[in-house]
mmCIF file with all atom_site columns, C-alpha atoms in Angstrom:
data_model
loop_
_atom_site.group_PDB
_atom_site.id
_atom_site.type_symbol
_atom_site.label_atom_id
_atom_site.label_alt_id
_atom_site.label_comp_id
_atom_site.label_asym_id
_atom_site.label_entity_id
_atom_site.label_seq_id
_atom_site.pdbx_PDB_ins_code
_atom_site.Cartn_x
_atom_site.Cartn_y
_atom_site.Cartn_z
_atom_site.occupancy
_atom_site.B_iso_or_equiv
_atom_site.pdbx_formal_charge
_atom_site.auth_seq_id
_atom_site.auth_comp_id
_atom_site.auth_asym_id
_atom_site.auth_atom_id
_atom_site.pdbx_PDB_model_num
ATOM 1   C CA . UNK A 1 1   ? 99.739  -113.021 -107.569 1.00 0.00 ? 1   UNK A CA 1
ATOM 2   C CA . UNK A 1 2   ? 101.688 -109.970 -109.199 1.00 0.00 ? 2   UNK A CA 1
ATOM 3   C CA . UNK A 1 3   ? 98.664  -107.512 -108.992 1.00 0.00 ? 3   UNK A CA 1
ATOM 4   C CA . UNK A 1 4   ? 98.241  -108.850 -104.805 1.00 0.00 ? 4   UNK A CA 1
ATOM 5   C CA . UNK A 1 5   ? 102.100 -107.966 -104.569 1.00 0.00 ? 5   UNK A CA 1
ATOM 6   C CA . UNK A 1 6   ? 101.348 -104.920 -105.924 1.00 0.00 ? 6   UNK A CA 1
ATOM 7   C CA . UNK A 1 7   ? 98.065  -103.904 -103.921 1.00 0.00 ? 7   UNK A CA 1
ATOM 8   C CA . UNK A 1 8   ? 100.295 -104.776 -100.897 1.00 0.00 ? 8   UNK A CA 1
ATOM 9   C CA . UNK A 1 9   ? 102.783 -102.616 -101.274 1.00 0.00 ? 9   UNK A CA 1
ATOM 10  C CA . UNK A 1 10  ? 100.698 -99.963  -102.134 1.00 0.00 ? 10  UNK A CA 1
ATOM 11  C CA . UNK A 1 11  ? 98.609  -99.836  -99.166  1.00 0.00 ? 11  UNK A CA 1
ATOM 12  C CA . UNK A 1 12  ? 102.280 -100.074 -97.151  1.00 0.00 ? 12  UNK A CA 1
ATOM 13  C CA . UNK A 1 13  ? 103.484 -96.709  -99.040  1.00 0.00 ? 13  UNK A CA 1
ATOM 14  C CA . UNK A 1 14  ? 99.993  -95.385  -98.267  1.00 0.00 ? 14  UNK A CA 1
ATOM 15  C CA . UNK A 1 15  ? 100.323 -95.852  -94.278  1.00 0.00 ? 15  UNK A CA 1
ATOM 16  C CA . UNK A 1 16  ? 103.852 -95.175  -94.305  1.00 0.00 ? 16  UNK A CA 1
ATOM 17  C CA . UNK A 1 17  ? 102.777 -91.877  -95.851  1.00 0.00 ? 17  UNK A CA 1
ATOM 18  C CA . UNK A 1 18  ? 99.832  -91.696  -93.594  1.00 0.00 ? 18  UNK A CA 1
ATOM 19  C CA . UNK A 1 19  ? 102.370 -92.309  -90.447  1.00 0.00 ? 19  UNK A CA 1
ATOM 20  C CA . UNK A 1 20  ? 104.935 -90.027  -91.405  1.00 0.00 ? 20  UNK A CA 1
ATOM 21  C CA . UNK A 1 21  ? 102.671 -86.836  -92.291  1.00 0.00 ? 21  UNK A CA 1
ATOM 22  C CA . UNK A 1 22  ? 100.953 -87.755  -88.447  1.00 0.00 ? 22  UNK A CA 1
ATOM 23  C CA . UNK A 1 23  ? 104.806 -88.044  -86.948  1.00 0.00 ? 23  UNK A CA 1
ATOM 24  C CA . UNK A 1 24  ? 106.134 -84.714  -88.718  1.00 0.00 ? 24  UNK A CA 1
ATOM 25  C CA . UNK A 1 25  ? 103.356 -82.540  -87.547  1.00 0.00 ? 25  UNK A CA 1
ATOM 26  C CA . UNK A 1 26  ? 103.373 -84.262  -84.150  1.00 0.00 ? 26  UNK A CA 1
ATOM 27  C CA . UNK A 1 27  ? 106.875 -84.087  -83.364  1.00 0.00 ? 27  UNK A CA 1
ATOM 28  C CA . UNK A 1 28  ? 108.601 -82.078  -86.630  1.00 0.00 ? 28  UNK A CA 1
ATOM 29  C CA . UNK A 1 29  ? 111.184 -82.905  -89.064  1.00 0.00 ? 29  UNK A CA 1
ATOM 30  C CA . UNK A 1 30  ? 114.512 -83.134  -86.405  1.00 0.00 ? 30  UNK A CA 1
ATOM 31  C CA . UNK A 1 31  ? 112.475 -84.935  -83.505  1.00 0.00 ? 31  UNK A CA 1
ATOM 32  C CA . UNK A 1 32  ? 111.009 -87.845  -85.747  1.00 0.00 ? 32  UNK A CA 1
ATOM 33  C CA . UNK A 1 33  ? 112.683 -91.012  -86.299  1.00 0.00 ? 33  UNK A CA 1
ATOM 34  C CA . UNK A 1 34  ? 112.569 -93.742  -89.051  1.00 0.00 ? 34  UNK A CA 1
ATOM 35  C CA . UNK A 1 35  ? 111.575 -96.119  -86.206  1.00 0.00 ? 35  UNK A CA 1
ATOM 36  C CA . UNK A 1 36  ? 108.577 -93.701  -85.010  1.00 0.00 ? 36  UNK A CA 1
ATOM 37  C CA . UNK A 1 37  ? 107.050 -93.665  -88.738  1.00 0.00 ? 37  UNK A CA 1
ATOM 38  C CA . UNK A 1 38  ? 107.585 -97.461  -88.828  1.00 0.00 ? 38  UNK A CA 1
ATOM 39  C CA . UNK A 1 39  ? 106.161 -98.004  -85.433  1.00 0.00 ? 39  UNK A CA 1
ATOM 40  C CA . UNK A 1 40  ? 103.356 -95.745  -86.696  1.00 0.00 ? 40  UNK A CA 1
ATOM 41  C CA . UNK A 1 41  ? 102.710 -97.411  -90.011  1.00 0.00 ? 41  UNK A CA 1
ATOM 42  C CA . UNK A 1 42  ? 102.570 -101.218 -88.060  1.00 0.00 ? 42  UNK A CA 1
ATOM 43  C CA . UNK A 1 43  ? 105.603 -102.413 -90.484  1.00 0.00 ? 43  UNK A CA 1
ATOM 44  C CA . UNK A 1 44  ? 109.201 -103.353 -89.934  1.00 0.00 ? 44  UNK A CA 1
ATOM 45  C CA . UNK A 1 45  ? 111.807 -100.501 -90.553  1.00 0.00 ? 45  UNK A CA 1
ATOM 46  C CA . UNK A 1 46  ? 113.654 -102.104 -93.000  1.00 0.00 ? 46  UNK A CA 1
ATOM 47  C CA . UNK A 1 47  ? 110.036 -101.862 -95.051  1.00 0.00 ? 47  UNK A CA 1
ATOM 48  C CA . UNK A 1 48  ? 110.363 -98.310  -94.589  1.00 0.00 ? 48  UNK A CA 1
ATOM 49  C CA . UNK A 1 49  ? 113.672 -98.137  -96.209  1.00 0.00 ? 49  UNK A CA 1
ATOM 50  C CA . UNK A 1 50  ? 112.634 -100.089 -99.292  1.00 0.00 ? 50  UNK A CA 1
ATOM 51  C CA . UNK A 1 51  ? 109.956 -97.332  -100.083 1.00 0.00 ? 51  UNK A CA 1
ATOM 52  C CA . UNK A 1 52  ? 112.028 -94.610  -99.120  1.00 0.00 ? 52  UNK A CA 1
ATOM 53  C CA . UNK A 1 53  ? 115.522 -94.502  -99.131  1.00 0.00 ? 53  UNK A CA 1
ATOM 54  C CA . UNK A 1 54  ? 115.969 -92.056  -96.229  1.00 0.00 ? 54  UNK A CA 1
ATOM 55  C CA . UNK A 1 55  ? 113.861 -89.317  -93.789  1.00 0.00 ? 55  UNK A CA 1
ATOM 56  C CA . UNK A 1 56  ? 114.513 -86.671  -95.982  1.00 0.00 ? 56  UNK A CA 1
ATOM 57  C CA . UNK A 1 57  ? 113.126 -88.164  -99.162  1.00 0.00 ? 57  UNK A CA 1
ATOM 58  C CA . UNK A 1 58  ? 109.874 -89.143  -96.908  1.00 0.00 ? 58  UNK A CA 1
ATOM 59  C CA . UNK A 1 59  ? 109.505 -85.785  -95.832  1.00 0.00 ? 59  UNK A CA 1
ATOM 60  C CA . UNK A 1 60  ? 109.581 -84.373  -99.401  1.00 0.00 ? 60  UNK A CA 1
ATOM 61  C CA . UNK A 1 61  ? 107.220 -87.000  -100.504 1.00 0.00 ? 61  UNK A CA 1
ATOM 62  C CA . UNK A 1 62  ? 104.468 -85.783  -98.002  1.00 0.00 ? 62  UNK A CA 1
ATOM 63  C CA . UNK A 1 63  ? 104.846 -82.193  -98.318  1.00 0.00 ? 63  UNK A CA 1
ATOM 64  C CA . UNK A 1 64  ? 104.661 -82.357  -102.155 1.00 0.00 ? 64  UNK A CA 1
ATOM 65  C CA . UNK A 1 65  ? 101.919 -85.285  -102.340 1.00 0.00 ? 65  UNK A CA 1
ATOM 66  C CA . UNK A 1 66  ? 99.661  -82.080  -100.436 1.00 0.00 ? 66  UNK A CA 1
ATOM 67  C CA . UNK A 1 67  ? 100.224 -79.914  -103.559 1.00 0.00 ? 67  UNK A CA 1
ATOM 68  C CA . UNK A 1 68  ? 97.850  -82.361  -105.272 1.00 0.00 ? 68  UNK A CA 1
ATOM 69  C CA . UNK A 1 69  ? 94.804  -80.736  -103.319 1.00 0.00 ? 69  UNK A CA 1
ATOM 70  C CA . UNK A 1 70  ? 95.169  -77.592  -104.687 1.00 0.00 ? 70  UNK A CA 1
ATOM 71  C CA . UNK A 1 71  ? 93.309  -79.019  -108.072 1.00 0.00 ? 71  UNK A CA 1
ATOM 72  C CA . UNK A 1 72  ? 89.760  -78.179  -106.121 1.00 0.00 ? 72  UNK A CA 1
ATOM 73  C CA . UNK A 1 73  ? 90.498  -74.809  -105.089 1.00 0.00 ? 73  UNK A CA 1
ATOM 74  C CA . UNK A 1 74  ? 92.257  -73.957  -108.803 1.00 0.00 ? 74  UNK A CA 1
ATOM 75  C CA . UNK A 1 75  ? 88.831  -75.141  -110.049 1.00 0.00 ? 75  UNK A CA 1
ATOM 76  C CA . UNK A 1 76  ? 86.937  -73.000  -107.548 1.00 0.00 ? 76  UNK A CA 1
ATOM 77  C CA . UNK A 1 77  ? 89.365  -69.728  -108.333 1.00 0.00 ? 77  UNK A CA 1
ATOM 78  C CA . UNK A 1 78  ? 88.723  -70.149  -112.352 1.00 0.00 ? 78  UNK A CA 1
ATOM 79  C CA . UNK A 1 79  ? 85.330  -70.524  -112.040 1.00 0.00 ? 79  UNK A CA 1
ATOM 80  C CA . UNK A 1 80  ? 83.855  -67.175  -110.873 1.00 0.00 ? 80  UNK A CA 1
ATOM 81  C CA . UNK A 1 81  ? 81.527  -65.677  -113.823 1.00 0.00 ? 81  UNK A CA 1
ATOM 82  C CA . UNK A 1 82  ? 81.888  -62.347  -115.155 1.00 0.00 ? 82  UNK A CA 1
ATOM 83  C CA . UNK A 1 83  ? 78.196  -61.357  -113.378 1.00 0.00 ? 83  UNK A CA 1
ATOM 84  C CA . UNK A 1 84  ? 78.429  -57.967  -112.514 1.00 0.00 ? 84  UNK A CA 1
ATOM 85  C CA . UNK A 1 85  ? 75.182  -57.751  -110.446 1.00 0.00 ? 85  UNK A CA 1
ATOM 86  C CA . UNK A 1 86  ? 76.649  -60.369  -108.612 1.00 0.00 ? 86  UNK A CA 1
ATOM 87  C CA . UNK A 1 87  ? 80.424  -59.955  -108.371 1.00 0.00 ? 87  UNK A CA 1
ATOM 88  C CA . UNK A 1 88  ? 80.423  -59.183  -104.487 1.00 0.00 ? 88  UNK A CA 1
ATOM 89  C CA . UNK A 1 89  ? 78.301  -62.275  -103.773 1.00 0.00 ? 89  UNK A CA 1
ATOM 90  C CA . UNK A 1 90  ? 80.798  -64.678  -106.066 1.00 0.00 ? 90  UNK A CA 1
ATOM 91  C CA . UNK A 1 91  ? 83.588  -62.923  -104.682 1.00 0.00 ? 91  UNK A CA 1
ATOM 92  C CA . UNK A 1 92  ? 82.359  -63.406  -100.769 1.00 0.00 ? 92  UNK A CA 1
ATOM 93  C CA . UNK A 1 93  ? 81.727  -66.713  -101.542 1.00 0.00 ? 93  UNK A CA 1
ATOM 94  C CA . UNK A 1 94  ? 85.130  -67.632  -102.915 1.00 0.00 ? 94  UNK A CA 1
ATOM 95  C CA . UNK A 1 95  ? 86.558  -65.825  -99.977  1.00 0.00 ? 95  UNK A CA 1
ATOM 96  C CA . UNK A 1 96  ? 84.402  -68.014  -97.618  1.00 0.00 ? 96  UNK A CA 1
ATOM 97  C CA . UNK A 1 97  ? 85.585  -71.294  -99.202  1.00 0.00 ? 97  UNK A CA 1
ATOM 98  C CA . UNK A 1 98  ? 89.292  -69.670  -100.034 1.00 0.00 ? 98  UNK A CA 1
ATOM 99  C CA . UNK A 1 99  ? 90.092  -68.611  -96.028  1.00 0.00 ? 99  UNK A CA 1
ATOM 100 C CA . UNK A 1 100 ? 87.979  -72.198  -94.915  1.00 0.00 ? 100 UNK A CA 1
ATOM 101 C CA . UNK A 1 101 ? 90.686  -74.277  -96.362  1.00 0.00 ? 101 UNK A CA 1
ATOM 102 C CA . UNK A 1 102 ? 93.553  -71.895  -95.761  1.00 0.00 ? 102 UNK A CA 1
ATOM 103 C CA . UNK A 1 103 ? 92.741  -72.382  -92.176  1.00 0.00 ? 103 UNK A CA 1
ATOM 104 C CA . UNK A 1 104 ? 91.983  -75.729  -91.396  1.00 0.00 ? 104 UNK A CA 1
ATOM 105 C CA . UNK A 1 105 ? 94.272  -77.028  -88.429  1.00 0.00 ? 105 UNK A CA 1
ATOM 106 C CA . UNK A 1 106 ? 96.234  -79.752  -90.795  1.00 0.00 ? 106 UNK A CA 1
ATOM 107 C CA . UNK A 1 107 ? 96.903  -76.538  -93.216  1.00 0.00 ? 107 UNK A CA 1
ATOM 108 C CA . UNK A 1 108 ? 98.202  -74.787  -90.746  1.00 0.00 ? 108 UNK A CA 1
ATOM 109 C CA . UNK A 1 109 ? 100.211 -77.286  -89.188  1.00 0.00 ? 109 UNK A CA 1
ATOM 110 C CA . UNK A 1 110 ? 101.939 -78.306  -92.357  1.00 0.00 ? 110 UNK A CA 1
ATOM 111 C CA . UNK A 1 111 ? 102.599 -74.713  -93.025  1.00 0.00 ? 111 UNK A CA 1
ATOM 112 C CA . UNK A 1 112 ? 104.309 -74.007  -89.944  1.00 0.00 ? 112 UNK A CA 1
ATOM 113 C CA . UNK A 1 113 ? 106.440 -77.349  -90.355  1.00 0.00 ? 113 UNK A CA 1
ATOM 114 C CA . UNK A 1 114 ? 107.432 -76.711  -93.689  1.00 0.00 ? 114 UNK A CA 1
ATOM 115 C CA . UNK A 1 115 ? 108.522 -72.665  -92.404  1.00 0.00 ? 115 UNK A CA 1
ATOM 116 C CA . UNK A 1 116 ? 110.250 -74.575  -89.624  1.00 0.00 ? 116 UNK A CA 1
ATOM 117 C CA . UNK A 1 117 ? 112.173 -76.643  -91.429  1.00 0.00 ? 117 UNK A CA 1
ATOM 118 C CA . UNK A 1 118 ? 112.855 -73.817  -94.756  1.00 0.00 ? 118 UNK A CA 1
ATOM 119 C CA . UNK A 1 119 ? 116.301 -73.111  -93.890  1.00 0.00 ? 119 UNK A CA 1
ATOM 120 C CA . UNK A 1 120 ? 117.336 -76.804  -93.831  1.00 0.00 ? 120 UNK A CA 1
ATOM 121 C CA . UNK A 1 121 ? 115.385 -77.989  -97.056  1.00 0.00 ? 121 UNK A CA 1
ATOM 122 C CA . UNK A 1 122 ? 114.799 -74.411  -98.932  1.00 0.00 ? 122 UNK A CA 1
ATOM 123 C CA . UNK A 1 123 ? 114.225 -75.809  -102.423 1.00 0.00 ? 123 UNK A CA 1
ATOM 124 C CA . UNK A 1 124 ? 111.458 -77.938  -100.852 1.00 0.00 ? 124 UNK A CA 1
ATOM 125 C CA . UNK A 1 125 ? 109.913 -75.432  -99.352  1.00 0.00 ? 125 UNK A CA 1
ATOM 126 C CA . UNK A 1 126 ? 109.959 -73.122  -102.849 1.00 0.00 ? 126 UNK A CA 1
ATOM 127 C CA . UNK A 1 127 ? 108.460 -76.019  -104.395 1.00 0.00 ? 127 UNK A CA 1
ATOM 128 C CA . UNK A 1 128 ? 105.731 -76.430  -102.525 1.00 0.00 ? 128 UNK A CA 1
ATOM 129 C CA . UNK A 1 129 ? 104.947 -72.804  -102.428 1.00 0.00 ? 129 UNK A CA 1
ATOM 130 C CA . UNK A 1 130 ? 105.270 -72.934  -106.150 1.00 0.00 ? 130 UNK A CA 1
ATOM 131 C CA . UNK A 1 131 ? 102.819 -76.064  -107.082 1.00 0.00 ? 131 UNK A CA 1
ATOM 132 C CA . UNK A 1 132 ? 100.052 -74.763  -104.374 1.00 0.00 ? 132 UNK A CA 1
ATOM 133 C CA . UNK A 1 133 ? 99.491  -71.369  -103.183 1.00 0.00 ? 133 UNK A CA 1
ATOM 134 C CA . UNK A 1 134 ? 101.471 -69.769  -106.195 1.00 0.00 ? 134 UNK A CA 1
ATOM 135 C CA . UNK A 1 135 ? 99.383  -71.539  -108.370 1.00 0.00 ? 135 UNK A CA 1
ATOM 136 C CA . UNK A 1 136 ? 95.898  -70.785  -106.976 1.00 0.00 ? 136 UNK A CA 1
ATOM 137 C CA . UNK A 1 137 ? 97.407  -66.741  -107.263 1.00 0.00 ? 137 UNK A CA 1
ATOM 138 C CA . UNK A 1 138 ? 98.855  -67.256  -110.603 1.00 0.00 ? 138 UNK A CA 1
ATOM 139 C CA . UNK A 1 139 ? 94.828  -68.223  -111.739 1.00 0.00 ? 139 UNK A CA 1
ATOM 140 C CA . UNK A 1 140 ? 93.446  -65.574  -109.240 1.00 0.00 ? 140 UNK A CA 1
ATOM 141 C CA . UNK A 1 141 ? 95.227  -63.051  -111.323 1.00 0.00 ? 141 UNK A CA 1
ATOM 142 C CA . UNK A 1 142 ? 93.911  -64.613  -114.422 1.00 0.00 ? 142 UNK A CA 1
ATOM 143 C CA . UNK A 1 143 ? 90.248  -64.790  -113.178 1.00 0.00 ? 143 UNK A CA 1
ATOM 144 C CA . UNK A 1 144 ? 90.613  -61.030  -112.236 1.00 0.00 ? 144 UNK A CA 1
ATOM 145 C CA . UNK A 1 145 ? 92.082  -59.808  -115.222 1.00 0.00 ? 145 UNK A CA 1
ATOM 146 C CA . UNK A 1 146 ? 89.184  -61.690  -117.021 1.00 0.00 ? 146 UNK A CA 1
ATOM 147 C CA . UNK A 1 147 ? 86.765  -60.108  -114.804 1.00 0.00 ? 147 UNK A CA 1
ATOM 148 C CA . UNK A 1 148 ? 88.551  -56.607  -115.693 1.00 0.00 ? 148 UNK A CA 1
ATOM 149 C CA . UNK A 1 149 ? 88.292  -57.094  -119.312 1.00 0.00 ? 149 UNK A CA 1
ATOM 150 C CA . UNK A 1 150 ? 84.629  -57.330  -119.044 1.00 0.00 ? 150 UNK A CA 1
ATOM 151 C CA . UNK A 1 151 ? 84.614  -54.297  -117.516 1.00 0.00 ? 151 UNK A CA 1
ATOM 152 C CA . UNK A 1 152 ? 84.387  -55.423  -113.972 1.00 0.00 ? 152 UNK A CA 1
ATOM 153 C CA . UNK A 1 153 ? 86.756  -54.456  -111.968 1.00 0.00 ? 153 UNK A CA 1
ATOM 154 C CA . UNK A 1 154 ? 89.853  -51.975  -112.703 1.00 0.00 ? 154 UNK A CA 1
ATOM 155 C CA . UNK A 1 155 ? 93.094  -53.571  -112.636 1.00 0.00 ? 155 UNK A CA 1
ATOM 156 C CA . UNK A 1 156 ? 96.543  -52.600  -113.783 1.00 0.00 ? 156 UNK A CA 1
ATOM 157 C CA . UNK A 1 157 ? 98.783  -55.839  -112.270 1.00 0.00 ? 157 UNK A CA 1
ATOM 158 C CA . UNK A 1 158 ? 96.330  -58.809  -111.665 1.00 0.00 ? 158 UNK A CA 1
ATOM 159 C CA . UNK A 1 159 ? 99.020  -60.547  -109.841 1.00 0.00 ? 159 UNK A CA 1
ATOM 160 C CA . UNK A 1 160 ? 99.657  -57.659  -107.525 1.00 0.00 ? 160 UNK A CA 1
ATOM 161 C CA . UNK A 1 161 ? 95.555  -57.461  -106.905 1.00 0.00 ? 161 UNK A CA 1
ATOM 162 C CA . UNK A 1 162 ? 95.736  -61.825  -106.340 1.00 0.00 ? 162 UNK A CA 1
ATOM 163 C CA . UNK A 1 163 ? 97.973  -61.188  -103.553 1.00 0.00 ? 163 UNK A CA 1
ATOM 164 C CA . UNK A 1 164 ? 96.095  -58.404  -102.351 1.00 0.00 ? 164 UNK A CA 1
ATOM 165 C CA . UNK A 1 165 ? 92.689  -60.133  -102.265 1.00 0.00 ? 165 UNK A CA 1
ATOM 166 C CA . UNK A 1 166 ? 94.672  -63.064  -100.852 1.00 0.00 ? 166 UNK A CA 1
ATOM 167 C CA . UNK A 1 167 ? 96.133  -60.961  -97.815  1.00 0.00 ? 167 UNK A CA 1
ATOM 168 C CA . UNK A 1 168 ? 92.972  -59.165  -96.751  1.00 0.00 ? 168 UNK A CA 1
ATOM 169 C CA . UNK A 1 169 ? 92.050  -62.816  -95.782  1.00 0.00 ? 169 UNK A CA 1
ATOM 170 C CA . UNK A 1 170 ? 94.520  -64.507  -94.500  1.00 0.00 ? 170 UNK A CA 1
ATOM 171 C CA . UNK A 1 171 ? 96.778  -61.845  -92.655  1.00 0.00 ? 171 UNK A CA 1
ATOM 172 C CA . UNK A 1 172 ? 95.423  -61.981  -89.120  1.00 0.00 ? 172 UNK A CA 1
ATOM 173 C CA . UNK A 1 173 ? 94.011  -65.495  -88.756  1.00 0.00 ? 173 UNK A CA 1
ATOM 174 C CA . UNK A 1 174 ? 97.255  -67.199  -90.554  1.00 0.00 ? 174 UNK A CA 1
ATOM 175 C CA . UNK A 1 175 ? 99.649  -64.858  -88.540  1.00 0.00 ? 175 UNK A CA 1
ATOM 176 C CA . UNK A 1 176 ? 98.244  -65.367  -85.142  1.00 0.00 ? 176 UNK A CA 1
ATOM 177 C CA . UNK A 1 177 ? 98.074  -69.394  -85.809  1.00 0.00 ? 177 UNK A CA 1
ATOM 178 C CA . UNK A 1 178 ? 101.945 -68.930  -86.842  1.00 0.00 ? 178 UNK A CA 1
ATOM 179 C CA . UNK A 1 179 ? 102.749 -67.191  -83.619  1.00 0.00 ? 179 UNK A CA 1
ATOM 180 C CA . UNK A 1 180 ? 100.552 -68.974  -80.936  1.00 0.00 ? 180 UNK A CA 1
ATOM 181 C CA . UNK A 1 181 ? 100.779 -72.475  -82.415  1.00 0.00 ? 181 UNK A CA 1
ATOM 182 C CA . UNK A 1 182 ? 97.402  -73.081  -83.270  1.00 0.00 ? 182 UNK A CA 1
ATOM 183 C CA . UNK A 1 183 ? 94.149  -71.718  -85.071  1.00 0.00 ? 183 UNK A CA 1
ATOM 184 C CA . UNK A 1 184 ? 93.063  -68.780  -82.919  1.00 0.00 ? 184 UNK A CA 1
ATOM 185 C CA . UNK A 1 185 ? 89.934  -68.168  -84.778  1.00 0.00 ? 185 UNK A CA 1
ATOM 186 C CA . UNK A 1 186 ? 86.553  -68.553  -84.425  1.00 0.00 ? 186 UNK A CA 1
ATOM 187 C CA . UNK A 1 187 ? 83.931  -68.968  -87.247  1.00 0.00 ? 187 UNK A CA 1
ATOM 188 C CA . UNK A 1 188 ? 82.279  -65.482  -86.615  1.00 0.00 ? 188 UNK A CA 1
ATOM 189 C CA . UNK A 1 189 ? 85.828  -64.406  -87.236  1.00 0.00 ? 189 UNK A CA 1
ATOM 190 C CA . UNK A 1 190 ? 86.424  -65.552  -89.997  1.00 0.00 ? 190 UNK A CA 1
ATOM 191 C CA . UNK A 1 191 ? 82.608  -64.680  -91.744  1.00 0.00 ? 191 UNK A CA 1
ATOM 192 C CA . UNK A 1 192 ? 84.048  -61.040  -90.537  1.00 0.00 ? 192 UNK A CA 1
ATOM 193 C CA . UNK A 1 193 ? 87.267  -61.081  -92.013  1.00 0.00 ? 193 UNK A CA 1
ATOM 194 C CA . UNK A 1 194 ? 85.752  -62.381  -95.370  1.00 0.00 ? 194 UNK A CA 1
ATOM 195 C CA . UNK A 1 195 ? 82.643  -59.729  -95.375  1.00 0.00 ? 195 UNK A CA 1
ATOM 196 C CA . UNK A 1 196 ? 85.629  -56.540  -94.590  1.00 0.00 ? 196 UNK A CA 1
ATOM 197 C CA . UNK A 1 197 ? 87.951  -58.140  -96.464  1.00 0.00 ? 197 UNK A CA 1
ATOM 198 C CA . UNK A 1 198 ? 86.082  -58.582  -99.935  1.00 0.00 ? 198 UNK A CA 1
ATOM 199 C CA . UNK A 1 199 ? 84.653  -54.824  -99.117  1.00 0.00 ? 199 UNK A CA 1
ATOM 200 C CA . UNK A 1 200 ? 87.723  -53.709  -98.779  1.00 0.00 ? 200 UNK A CA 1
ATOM 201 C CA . UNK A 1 201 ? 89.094  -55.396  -102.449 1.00 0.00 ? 201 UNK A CA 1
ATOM 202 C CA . UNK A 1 202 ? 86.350  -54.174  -104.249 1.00 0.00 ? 202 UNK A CA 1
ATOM 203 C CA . UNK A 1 203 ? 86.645  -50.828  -102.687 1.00 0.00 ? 203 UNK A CA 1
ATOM 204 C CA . UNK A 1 204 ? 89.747  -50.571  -104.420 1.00 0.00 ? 204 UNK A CA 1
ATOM 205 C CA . UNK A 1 205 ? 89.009  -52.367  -107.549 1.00 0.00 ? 205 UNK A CA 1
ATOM 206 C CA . UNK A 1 206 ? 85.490  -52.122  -108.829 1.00 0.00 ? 206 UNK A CA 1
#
């Protein structure tokens, strides 16, 4: 009877989770209510308030819970071998998958709330950063400096080259999505921005 409890209030956390991510990036942090998520979720508001004691601590809970899918592209960014007769393939291809889930709408949309709302919850916002896209850089510059102490590429500040490879990606499609609300891309687009921007890295680092 104690495991059912259990299994039940799990899958109530779940779609109050599920309802308040799909409120936030709907309506954003200030417009949604307690009674919208609950609405959402198909349970009472006083349910919502056992498993979260206010807005604020739901909206933390969902912006950090996203952190968790930054495990995949950590893996992806570690793996790259030290192949020298292939570096500009691996590196294209990491770019490819890299900018792909950069740019998905839901990526962008929880980017642009969590800007939004920076000023109001700041040390949220520097977590997230922190536990995701910091991360992936932080193991960037490890996988490059790896890659430069086998001789293939020339690198003085790995970190400074992360951010670097990082930029010549995601600069124009993640800017104009900020600005016009939306992804503003196409998939040619993007294929270009990967093929320049990887030429362009190596260009300055092999």
């Amino acid at each position: 009877m104690e495991a059912n409890e259990q299994s039940r209030s799990a899958r109530k956390h779940g779609a109050i989770m599920d309802a308040a991510t799909q409120a936030f990036l709907a309506k954003g942090y200030s417009r949604t209510s307690m009674d919208d998520i609950a609405k959402l979720a198909a349970v009472s508001k006083q349910t919502v308030y056992k498993h979260f004691a206010d807005k604020e601590k739901l909206f933390a809970e969902i912006v950090l819970a996203t952190t968790d899918q930054v495990e995949a592209m950590v893996g992806l960014v570690a793996g790259i071998p030290a192949d020298a007769d292939q570096l500009e393939e691996n590196l294209t291809r990491l770019a490819g998958q890299f900018l792909a889930a950069l740019t998905r709408p839901e990526v962008l949309q929880l980017r642009r709330l969590i800007i939004a709302n920076a000023d109001t919850f700041p040390e949220l916002g520097a977590a997230w950063y922190e536990r995701g896209f910091e991360r992936v850089l932080a193991t960037l510059a490890a996988t490059f400096q790896r890659l430069a102490d086998e001789g293939l590429l020339q690198i003085s500040d790995p970190l400074l080259a992360a951010n670097h490879f990082a930029g010549l990606l995601l600069w124009i499609p993640v800017n104009k999505a900020m600005f016009h609300g939306g992804s503003q891309h196409t998939q040619d687009e993007l294929a270009r921005y990967v093929t320049a921007g990887v030429a362009a890295f190596l260009g300055a680092y092999r």
